Amino acid sequence: MRPRQSSFWKVFATPTVIALFSAGGLFAALLGDGVWDALSWLGLGIPAVLALRGLLQCR
C-alpha cells in the first residue's frame, strides 16, 4: 500500500508565497530608498493584485 500523500503543501503553498512577498515588501520598505522603494512596491503590489484578481473571479 502506498502512503497517503500529504495535502499540506497543496493547501498552504499559495498563501505562504503571498505572505513571503508581503514580508519581503515590508522589509524592503524599511531598508532604504531608490531600488528598495521599487522592491517594496513590487512586494506589496503582488499580493494586492492577487487579492483583487481573486475577488473579481468570484463574480
mmCIF file with all atom_site columns, C-alpha atoms in Angstrom:
data_model
loop_
_atom_site.group_PDB
_atom_site.id
_atom_site.type_symbol
_atom_site.label_atom_id
_atom_site.label_alt_id
_atom_site.label_comp_id
_atom_site.label_asym_id
_atom_site.label_entity_id
_atom_site.label_seq_id
_atom_site.pdbx_PDB_ins_code
_atom_site.Cartn_x
_atom_site.Cartn_y
_atom_site.Cartn_z
_atom_site.occupancy
_atom_site.B_iso_or_equiv
_atom_site.pdbx_formal_charge
_atom_site.auth_seq_id
_atom_site.auth_comp_id
_atom_site.auth_asym_id
_atom_site.auth_atom_id
_atom_site.pdbx_PDB_model_num
ATOM 1  C CA . MET A 1 1  ? 0.000   0.000  0.000   1.00 0.00 ? 1  MET A CA 1
ATOM 2  C CA . ARG A 1 2  ? 1.252   3.459  -0.853  1.00 0.00 ? 2  ARG A CA 1
ATOM 3  C CA . PRO A 1 3  ? 1.326   6.021  1.901   1.00 0.00 ? 3  PRO A CA 1
ATOM 4  C CA . ARG A 1 4  ? -1.193  8.761  1.525   1.00 0.00 ? 4  ARG A CA 1
ATOM 5  C CA . GLN A 1 5  ? 0.332   11.977 0.199   1.00 0.00 ? 5  GLN A CA 1
ATOM 6  C CA . SER A 1 6  ? 0.085   14.964 2.438   1.00 0.00 ? 6  SER A CA 1
ATOM 7  C CA . SER A 1 7  ? -2.127  17.756 1.192   1.00 0.00 ? 7  SER A CA 1
ATOM 8  C CA . PHE A 1 8  ? -0.382  20.283 3.458   1.00 0.00 ? 8  PHE A CA 1
ATOM 9  C CA . TRP A 1 9  ? 1.582   21.943 0.660   1.00 0.00 ? 9  TRP A CA 1
ATOM 10 C CA . LYS A 1 10 ? -1.365  21.752 -1.710  1.00 0.00 ? 10 LYS A CA 1
ATOM 11 C CA . VAL A 1 11 ? -3.348  23.851 0.750   1.00 0.00 ? 11 VAL A CA 1
ATOM 12 C CA . PHE A 1 12 ? -0.714  26.207 2.135   1.00 0.00 ? 12 PHE A CA 1
ATOM 13 C CA . ALA A 1 13 ? 1.717   26.754 -0.769  1.00 0.00 ? 13 ALA A CA 1
ATOM 14 C CA . THR A 1 14 ? -0.006  29.774 -2.325  1.00 0.00 ? 14 THR A CA 1
ATOM 15 C CA . PRO A 1 15 ? -0.741  31.598 0.961   1.00 0.00 ? 15 PRO A CA 1
ATOM 16 C CA . THR A 1 16 ? 2.870   31.014 2.031   1.00 0.00 ? 16 THR A CA 1
ATOM 17 C CA . VAL A 1 17 ? 4.224   32.556 -1.174  1.00 0.00 ? 17 VAL A CA 1
ATOM 18 C CA . ILE A 1 18 ? 1.873   35.539 -0.817  1.00 0.00 ? 18 ILE A CA 1
ATOM 19 C CA . ALA A 1 19 ? 2.985   36.005 2.804   1.00 0.00 ? 19 ALA A CA 1
ATOM 20 C CA . LEU A 1 20 ? 6.642   35.904 1.745   1.00 0.00 ? 20 LEU A CA 1
ATOM 21 C CA . PHE A 1 21 ? 6.014   38.577 -0.903  1.00 0.00 ? 21 PHE A CA 1
ATOM 22 C CA . SER A 1 22 ? 4.291   40.761 1.696   1.00 0.00 ? 22 SER A CA 1
ATOM 23 C CA . ALA A 1 23 ? 7.039   40.295 4.279   1.00 0.00 ? 23 ALA A CA 1
ATOM 24 C CA . GLY A 1 24 ? 9.727   40.953 1.679   1.00 0.00 ? 24 GLY A CA 1
ATOM 25 C CA . GLY A 1 25 ? 7.950   44.124 0.560   1.00 0.00 ? 25 GLY A CA 1
ATOM 26 C CA . LEU A 1 26 ? 7.633   45.396 4.115   1.00 0.00 ? 26 LEU A CA 1
ATOM 27 C CA . PHE A 1 27 ? 11.281  44.607 4.839   1.00 0.00 ? 27 PHE A CA 1
ATOM 28 C CA . ALA A 1 28 ? 12.419  46.341 1.632   1.00 0.00 ? 28 ALA A CA 1
ATOM 29 C CA . ALA A 1 29 ? 10.408  49.430 2.599   1.00 0.00 ? 29 ALA A CA 1
ATOM 30 C CA . LEU A 1 30 ? 12.376  49.640 5.838   1.00 0.00 ? 30 LEU A CA 1
ATOM 31 C CA . LEU A 1 31 ? 15.796  49.275 4.215   1.00 0.00 ? 31 LEU A CA 1
ATOM 32 C CA . GLY A 1 32 ? 16.111  52.455 2.204   1.00 0.00 ? 32 GLY A CA 1
ATOM 33 C CA . ASP A 1 33 ? 15.209  54.490 -0.839  1.00 0.00 ? 33 ASP A CA 1
ATOM 34 C CA . GLY A 1 34 ? 15.601  54.102 -4.568  1.00 0.00 ? 34 GLY A CA 1
ATOM 35 C CA . VAL A 1 35 ? 15.701  50.469 -5.601  1.00 0.00 ? 35 VAL A CA 1
ATOM 36 C CA . TRP A 1 36 ? 14.361  49.408 -2.193  1.00 0.00 ? 36 TRP A CA 1
ATOM 37 C CA . ASP A 1 37 ? 11.244  51.502 -2.781  1.00 0.00 ? 37 ASP A CA 1
ATOM 38 C CA . ALA A 1 38 ? 10.667  49.757 -6.101  1.00 0.00 ? 38 ALA A CA 1
ATOM 39 C CA . LEU A 1 39 ? 11.111  46.354 -4.462  1.00 0.00 ? 39 LEU A CA 1
ATOM 40 C CA . SER A 1 40 ? 8.687   47.289 -1.705  1.00 0.00 ? 40 SER A CA 1
ATOM 41 C CA . TRP A 1 41 ? 6.070   48.417 -4.239  1.00 0.00 ? 41 TRP A CA 1
ATOM 42 C CA . LEU A 1 42 ? 6.534   45.160 -6.102  1.00 0.00 ? 42 LEU A CA 1
ATOM 43 C CA . GLY A 1 43 ? 6.459   43.020 -2.960  1.00 0.00 ? 43 GLY A CA 1
ATOM 44 C CA . LEU A 1 44 ? 3.335   44.702 -1.624  1.00 0.00 ? 44 LEU A CA 1
ATOM 45 C CA . GLY A 1 45 ? 1.660   45.121 -5.007  1.00 0.00 ? 45 GLY A CA 1
ATOM 46 C CA . ILE A 1 46 ? 1.694   41.467 -5.998  1.00 0.00 ? 46 ILE A CA 1
ATOM 47 C CA . PRO A 1 47 ? -0.469  40.317 -3.050  1.00 0.00 ? 47 PRO A CA 1
ATOM 48 C CA . ALA A 1 48 ? -2.862  43.221 -3.663  1.00 0.00 ? 48 ALA A CA 1
ATOM 49 C CA . VAL A 1 49 ? -3.217  42.325 -7.349  1.00 0.00 ? 49 VAL A CA 1
ATOM 50 C CA . LEU A 1 50 ? -3.738  38.658 -6.500  1.00 0.00 ? 50 LEU A CA 1
ATOM 51 C CA . ALA A 1 51 ? -6.418  39.571 -3.960  1.00 0.00 ? 51 ALA A CA 1
ATOM 52 C CA . LEU A 1 52 ? -8.255  41.774 -6.460  1.00 0.00 ? 52 LEU A CA 1
ATOM 53 C CA . ARG A 1 53 ? -7.996  39.067 -9.089  1.00 0.00 ? 53 ARG A CA 1
ATOM 54 C CA . GLY A 1 54 ? -9.475  36.539 -6.680  1.00 0.00 ? 54 GLY A CA 1
ATOM 55 C CA . LEU A 1 55 ? -12.317 38.863 -5.745  1.00 0.00 ? 55 LEU A CA 1
ATOM 56 C CA . LEU A 1 56 ? -13.169 39.658 -9.351  1.00 0.00 ? 56 LEU A CA 1
ATOM 57 C CA . GLN A 1 57 ? -13.118 35.998 -10.419 1.00 0.00 ? 57 GLN A CA 1
ATOM 58 C CA . CYS A 1 58 ? -15.805 35.146 -7.891  1.00 0.00 ? 58 CYS A CA 1
ATOM 59 C CA . ARG A 1 59 ? -18.295 37.442 -9.587  1.00 0.00 ? 59 ARG A CA 1
#
